[in-house]
PDB file of C-alpha atoms in Angstrom:
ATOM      1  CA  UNK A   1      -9.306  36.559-105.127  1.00  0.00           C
ATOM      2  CA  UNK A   2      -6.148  35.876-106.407  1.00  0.00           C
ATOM      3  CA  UNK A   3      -3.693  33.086-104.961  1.00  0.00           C
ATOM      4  CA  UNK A   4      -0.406  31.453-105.343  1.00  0.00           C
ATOM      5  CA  UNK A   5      -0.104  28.403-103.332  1.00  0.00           C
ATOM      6  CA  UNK A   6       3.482  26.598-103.544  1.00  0.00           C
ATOM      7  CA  UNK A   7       4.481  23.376-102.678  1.00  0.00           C
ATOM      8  CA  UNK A   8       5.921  22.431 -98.981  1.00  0.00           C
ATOM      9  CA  UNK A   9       9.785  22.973 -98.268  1.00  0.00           C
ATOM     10  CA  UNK A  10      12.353  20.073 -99.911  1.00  0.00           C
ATOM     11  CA  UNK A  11      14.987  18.541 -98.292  1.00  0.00           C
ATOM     12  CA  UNK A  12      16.980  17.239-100.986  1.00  0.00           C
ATOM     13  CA  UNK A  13      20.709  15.433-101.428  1.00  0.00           C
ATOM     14  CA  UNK A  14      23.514  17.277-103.208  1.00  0.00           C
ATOM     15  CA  UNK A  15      23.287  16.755-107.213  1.00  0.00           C
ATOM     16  CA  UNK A  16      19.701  15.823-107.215  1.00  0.00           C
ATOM     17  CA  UNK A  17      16.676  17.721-108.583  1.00  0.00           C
ATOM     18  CA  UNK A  18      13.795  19.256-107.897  1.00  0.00           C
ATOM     19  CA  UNK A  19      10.380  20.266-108.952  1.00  0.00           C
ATOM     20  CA  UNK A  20       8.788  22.793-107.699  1.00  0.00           C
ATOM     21  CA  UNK A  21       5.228  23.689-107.903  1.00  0.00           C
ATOM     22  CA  UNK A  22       2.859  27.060-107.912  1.00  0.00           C
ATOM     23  CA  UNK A  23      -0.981  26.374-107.962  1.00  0.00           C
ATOM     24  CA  UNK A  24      -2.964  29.460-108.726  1.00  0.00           C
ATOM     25  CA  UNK A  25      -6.632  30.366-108.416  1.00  0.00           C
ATOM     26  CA  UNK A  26      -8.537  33.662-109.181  1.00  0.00           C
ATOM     27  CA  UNK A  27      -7.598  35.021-112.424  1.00  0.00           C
ATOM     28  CA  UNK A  28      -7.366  33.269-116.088  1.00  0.00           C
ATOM     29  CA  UNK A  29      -3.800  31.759-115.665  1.00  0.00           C
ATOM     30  CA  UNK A  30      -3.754  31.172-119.147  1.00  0.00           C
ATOM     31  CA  UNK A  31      -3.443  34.052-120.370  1.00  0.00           C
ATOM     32  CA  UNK A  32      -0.708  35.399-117.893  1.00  0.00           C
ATOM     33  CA  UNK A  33       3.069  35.543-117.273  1.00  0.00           C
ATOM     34  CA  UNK A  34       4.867  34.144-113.823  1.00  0.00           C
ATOM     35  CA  UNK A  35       8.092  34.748-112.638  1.00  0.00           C
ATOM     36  CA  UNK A  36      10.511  32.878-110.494  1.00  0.00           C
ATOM     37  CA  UNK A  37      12.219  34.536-107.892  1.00  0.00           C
ATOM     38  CA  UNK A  38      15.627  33.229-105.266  1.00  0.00           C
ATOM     39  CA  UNK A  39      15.992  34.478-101.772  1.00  0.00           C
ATOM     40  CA  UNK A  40      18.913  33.244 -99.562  1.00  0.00           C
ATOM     41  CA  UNK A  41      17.692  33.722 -96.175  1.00  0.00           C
ATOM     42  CA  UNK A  42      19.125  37.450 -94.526  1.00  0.00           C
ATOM     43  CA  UNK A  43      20.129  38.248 -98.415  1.00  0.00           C
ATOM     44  CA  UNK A  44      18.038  39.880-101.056  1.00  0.00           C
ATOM     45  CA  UNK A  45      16.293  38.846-103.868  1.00  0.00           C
ATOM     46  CA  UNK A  46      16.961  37.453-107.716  1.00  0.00           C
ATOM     47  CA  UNK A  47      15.208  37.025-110.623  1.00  0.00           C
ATOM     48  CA  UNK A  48      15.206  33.300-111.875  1.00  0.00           C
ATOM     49  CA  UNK A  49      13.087  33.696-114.767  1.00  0.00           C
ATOM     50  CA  UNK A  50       9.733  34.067-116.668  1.00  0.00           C
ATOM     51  CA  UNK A  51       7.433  32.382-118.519  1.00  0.00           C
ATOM     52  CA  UNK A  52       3.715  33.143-120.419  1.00  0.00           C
ATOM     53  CA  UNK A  53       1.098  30.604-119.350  1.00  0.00           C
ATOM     54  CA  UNK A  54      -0.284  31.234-123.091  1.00  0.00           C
ATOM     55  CA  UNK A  55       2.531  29.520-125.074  1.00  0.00           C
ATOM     56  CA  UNK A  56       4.898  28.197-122.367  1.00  0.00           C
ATOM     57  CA  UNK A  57       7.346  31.101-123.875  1.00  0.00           C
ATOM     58  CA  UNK A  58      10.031  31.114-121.218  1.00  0.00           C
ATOM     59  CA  UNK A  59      12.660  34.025-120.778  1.00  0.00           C
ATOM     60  CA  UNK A  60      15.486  32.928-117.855  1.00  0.00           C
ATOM     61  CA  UNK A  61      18.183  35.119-116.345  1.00  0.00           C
ATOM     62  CA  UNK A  62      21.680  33.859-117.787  1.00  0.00           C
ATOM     63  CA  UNK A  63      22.852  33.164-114.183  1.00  0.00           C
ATOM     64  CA  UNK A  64      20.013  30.523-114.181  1.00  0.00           C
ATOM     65  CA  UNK A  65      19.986  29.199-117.501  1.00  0.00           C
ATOM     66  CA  UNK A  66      20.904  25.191-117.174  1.00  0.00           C
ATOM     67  CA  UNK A  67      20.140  25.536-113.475  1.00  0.00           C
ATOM     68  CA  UNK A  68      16.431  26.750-113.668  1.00  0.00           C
ATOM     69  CA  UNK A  69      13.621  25.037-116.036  1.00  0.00           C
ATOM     70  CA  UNK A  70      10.585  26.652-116.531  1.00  0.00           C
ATOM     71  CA  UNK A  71       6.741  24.765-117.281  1.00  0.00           C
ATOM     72  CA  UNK A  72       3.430  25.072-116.857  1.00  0.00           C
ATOM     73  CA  UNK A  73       0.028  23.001-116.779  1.00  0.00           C
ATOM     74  CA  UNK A  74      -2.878  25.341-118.032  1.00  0.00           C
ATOM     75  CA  UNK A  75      -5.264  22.387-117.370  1.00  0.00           C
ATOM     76  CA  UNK A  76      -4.731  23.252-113.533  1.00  0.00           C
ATOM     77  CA  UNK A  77      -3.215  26.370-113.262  1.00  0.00           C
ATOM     78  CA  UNK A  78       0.389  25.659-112.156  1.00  0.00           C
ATOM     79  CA  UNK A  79       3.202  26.653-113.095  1.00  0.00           C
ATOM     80  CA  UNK A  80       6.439  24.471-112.066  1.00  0.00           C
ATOM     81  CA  UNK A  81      10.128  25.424-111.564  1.00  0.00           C
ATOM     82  CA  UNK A  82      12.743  22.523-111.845  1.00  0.00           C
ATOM     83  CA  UNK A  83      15.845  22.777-110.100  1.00  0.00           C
ATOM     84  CA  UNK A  84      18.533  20.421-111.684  1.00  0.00           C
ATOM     85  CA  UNK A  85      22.193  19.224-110.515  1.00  0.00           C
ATOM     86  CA  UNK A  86      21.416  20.987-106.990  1.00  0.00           C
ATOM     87  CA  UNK A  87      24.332  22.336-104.718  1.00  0.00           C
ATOM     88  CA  UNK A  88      24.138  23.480-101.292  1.00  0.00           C
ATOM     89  CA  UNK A  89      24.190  27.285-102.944  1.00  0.00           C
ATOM     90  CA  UNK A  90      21.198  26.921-104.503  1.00  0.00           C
ATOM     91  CA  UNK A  91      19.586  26.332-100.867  1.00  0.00           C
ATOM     92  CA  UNK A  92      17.038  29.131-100.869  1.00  0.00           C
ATOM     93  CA  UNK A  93      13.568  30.194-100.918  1.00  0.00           C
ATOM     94  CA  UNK A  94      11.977  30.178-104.124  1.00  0.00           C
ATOM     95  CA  UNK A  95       8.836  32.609-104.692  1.00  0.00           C
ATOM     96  CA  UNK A  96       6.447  32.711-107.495  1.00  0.00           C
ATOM     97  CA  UNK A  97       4.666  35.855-108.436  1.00  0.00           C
ATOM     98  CA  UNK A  98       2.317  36.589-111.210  1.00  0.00           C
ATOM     99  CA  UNK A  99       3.258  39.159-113.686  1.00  0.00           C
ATOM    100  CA  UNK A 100       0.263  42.521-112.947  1.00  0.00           C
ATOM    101  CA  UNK A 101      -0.194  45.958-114.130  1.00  0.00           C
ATOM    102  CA  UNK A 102       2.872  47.914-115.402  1.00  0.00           C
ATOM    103  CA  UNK A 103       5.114  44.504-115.158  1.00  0.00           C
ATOM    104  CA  UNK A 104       4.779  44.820-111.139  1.00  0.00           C
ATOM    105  CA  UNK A 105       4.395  41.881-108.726  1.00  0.00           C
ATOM    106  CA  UNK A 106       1.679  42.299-106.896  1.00  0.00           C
ATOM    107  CA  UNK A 107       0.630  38.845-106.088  1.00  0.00           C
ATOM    108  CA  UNK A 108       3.430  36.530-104.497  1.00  0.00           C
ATOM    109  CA  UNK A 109       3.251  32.561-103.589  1.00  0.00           C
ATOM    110  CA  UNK A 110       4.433  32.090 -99.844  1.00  0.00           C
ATOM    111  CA  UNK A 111       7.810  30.468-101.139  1.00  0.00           C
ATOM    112  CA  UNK A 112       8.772  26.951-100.815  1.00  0.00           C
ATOM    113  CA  UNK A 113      12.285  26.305 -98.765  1.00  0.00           C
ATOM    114  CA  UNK A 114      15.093  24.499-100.724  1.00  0.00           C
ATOM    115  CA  UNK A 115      17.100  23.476 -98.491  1.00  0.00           C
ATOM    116  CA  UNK A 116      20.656  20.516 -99.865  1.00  0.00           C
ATOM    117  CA  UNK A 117      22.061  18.610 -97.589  1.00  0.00           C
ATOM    118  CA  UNK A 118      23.727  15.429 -97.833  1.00  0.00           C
TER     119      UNK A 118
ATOM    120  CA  UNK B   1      23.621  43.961-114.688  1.00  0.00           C
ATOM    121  CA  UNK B   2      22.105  46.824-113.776  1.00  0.00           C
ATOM    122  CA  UNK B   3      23.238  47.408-110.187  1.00  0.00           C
ATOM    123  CA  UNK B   4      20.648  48.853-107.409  1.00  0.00           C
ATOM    124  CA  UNK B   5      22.292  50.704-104.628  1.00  0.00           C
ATOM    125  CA  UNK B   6      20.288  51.403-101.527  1.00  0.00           C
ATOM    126  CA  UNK B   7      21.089  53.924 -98.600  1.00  0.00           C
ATOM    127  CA  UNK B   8      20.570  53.230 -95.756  1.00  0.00           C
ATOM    128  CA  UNK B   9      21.222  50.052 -95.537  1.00  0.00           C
ATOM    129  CA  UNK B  10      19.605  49.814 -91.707  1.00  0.00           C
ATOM    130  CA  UNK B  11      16.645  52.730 -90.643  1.00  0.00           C
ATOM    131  CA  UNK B  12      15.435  52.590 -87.034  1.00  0.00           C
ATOM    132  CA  UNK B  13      12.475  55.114 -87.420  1.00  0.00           C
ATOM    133  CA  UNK B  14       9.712  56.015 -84.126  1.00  0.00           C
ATOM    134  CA  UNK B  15       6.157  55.387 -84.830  1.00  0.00           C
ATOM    135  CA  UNK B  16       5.258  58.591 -86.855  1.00  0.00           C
ATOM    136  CA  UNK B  17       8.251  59.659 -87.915  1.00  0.00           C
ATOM    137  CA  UNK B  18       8.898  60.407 -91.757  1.00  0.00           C
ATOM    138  CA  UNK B  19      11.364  58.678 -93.455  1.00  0.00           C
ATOM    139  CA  UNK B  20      13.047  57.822 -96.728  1.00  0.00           C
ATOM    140  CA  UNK B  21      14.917  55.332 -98.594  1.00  0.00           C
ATOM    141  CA  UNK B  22      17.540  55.848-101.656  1.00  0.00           C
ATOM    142  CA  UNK B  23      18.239  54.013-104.594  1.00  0.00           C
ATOM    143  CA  UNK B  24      20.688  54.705-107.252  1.00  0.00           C
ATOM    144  CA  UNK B  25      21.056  52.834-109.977  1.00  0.00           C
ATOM    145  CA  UNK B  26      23.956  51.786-112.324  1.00  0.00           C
ATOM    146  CA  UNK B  27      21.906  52.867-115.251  1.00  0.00           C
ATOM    147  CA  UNK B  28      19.118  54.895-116.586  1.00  0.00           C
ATOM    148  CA  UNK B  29      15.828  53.317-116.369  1.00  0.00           C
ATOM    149  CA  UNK B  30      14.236  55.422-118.535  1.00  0.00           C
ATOM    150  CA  UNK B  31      13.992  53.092-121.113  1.00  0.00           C
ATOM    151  CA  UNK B  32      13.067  54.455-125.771  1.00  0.00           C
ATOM    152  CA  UNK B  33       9.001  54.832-124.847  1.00  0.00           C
ATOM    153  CA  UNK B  34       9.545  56.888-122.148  1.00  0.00           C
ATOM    154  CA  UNK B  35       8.677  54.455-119.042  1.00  0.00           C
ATOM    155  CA  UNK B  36      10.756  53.821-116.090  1.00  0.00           C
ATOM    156  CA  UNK B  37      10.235  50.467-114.640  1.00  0.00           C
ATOM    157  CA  UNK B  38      11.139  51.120-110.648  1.00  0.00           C
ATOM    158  CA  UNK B  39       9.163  49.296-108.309  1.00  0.00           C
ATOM    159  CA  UNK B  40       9.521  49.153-104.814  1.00  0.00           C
ATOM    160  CA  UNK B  41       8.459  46.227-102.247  1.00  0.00           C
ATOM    161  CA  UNK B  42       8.308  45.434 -98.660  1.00  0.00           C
ATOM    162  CA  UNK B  43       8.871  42.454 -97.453  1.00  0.00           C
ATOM    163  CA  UNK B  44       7.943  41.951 -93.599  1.00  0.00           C
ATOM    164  CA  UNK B  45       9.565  39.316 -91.497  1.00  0.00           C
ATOM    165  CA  UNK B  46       8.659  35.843 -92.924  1.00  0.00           C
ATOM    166  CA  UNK B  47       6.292  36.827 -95.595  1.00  0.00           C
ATOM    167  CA  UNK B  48       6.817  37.477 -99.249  1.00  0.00           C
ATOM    168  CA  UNK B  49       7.469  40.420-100.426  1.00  0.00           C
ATOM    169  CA  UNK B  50       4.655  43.091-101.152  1.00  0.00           C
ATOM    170  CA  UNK B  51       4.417  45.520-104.364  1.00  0.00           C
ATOM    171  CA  UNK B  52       4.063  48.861-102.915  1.00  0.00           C
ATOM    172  CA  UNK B  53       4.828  51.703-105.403  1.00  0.00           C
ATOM    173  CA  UNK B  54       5.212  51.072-109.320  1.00  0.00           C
ATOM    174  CA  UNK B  55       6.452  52.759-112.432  1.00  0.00           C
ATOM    175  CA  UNK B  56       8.272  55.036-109.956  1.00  0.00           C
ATOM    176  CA  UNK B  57       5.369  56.272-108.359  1.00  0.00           C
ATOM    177  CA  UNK B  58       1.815  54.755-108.741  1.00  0.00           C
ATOM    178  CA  UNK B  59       0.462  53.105-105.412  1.00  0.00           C
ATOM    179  CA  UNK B  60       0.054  49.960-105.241  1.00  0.00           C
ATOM    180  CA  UNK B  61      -3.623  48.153-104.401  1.00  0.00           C
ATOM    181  CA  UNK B  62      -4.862  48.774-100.937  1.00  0.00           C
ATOM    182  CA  UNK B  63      -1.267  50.453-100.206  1.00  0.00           C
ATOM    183  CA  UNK B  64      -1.696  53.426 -98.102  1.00  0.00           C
ATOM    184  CA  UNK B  65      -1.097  56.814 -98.991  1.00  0.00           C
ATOM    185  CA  UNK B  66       1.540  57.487 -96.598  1.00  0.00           C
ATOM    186  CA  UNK B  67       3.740  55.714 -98.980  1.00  0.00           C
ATOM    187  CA  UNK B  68       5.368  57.827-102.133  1.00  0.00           C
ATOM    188  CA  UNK B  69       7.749  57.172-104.612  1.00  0.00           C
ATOM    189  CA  UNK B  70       9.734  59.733-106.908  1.00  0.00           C
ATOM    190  CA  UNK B  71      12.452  60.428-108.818  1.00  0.00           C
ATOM    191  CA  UNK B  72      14.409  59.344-112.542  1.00  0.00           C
ATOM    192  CA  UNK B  73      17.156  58.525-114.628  1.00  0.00           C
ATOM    193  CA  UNK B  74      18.898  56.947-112.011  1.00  0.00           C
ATOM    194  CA  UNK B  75      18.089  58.323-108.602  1.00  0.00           C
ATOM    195  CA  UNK B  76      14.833  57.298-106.821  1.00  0.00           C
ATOM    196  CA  UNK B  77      13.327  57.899-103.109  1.00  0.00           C
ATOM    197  CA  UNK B  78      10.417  55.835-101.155  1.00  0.00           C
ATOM    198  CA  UNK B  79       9.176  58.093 -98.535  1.00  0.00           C
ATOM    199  CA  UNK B  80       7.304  56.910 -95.520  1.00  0.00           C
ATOM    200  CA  UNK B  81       5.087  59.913 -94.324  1.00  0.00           C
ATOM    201  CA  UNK B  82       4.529  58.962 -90.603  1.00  0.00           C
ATOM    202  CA  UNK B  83       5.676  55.678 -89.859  1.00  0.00           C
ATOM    203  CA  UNK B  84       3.379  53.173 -88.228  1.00  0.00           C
ATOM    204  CA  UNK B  85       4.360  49.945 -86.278  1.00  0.00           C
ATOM    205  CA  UNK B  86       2.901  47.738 -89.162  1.00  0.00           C
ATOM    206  CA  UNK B  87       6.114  49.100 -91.663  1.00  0.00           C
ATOM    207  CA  UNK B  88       8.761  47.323 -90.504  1.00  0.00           C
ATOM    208  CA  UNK B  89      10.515  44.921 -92.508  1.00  0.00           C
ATOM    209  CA  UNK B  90      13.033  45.032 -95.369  1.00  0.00           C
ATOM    210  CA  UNK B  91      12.276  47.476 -98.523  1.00  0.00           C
ATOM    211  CA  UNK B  92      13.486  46.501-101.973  1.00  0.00           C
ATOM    212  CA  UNK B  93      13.642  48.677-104.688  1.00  0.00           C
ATOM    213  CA  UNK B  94      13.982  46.215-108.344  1.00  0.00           C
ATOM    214  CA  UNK B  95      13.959  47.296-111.736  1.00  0.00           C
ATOM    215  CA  UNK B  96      12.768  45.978-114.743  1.00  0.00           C
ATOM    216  CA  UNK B  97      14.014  48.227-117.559  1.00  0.00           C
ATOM    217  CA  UNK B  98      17.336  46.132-118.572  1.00  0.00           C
ATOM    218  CA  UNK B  99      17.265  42.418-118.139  1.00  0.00           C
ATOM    219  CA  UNK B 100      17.710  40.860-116.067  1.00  0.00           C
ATOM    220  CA  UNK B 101      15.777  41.753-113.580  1.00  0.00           C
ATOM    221  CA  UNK B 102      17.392  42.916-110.187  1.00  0.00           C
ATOM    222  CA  UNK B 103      16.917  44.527-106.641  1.00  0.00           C
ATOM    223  CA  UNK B 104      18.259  46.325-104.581  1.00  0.00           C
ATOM    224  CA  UNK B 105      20.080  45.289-101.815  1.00  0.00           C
ATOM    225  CA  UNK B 106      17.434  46.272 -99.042  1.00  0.00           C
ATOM    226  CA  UNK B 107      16.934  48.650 -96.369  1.00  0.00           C
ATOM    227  CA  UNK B 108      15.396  46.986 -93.024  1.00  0.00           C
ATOM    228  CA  UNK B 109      13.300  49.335 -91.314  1.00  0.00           C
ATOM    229  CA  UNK B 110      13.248  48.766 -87.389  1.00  0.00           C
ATOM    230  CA  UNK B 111      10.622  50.539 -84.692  1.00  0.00           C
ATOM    231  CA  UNK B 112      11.928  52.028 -82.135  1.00  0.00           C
TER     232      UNK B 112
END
C-alpha cells in the first residue's frame, strides 16, 4: 500500500535551515507529483508547493518562494523540502501528500514538527 | 487568493444527527473545461488530514456513504448523514482551481 513516511520533528536555531524529508513506498514515485503543505498548530492549512518526481518540475506558492525549496531523489523515493533563513513563524507542521485522482490528496505523510527556538 | 469561507466555524452534533458544513468561496471554481476542483478533508485530532469528497462530490476511497458533497460556482455543502462518534475533528474544504492552492478555514466538529 501506499506510504509517506517523514522525517522526526527539528528543533532548530533562528536563521538556520532545514531539510526535510518524505520517503515513499507503494506506487511508482517517479512518475508522480508531491505537494508540500504548512499547518500552525490550532490554525489551518497552506499550500507550500509542488513538484513532479518525473523531471524535478517544481511549482511553489509566491508566499513560499525563497523560503521553501523543493527536490527529490527518484533512486529512493523521497522527496525533500528545505526550509532556509528560518524564523520562529515558520514553526509548523509540515505534511507531504502525493498528488491522486482528480488532483486530490488522498495519501498524506504524518508531518514532521518544525519547531525555532533560540 | 482565492478566499474559502466556512460556516460554522464550531458544530457540536449528537451521534446520529445530520449535519452540514458551508463554504463560499471568493471566486468561481468552475474553471474553461468545465471542472470544479473542491475537495473536502477531515482532519481528526493529531493525524493528517484525510481526502473525503472530490471534484465537489465523488467519495473518496473507503469513505463512507454517509458523507456527500454538492454544490457550484461558489457555494458548496459537506453533509454528514447521521453522525457517528468516529467524525469528529476539523473539516477543510481547499480548492485547487486558481493557484495557489488554499483552504478553508475549518469547521471542528465536536460529539456531544
Amino acid at each position: 500500500q501506499v506510504k509517506l513516511q517523514q522525517s522526526g520533528a527539528e528543533l532548530v536555531k533562528p536563521g538556520a535551515s532545514v531539510k526535510l524529508s518524505c520517503k515513499t513506498s507503494g506506487y511508482t514515485f517517479s512518475t508522480s507529483y508531491m505537494s508540500w503543505f504548512k499547518q500552525i498548530p490550532g490554525q489551518s492549512i497552506e499550500w507550500i508547493g509542488m513538484i513532479y518526481a518525473g523531471d524535478g518540475g517544481t511549482g511553489y506558492n509566491q508566499k513560499f518562494k525563497g523560503k521553501a525549496t523543493l527536490t527529490v531523489d527518484t533512486s529512493s523515493s523521497t522527496a525533500y523540502m528545505d526550509l532556509s533563513s528560518l524564523t520562529t513563524e515558520d514553526s509548523a507542521v509540515y505534511f507531504c501528500a502525493r498528488v491522486a485522482i482528480a488532483a486530490s490528496f488522498a495519501y498524506w505523510g504524518q508531518g514532521t514538527l518544525v519547531t525555532v527556538s533560540s | 487568493d482565492v478566499v474559502l469561507t466556512q460556516t460554522p466555524s464550531t458544530l457540536s452534533a449528537t451521534i446520529g444527527q445530520s449535519v452540514s458544513i458551508s463554504c463560499r468561496s471568493s471566486q468561481s471554481l468552475l474553471d474553461s473545461a468545465g471542472n470544479t476542483y473542491l475537495y473536502w478533508y477531515l482532519q481528526r485530532p493529531g493525524q493528517s488530514p484525510q481526502l473525503l469528497i472530490y471534484l465537489v462530490s465523488n467519495l473518496g476511497s473507503g469513505v463512507p456513504n454517509r458523507f456527500s458533497g454538492s454544490g457550484s460556482g461558489t457555494d458548496f455543502t459537506l453533509k454528514i448523514s447521521g453522525v457517528e462518534a468516529e467524525d469528529l475533528g476539523v473539516y477543510y474544504c481547499m480548492q485547487a482551481t486558481h493557484a495557489p492552492l488554499t483552504f478553508g478555514s475549518g469547521t471542528k466538529l465536536e460529539i456531544k
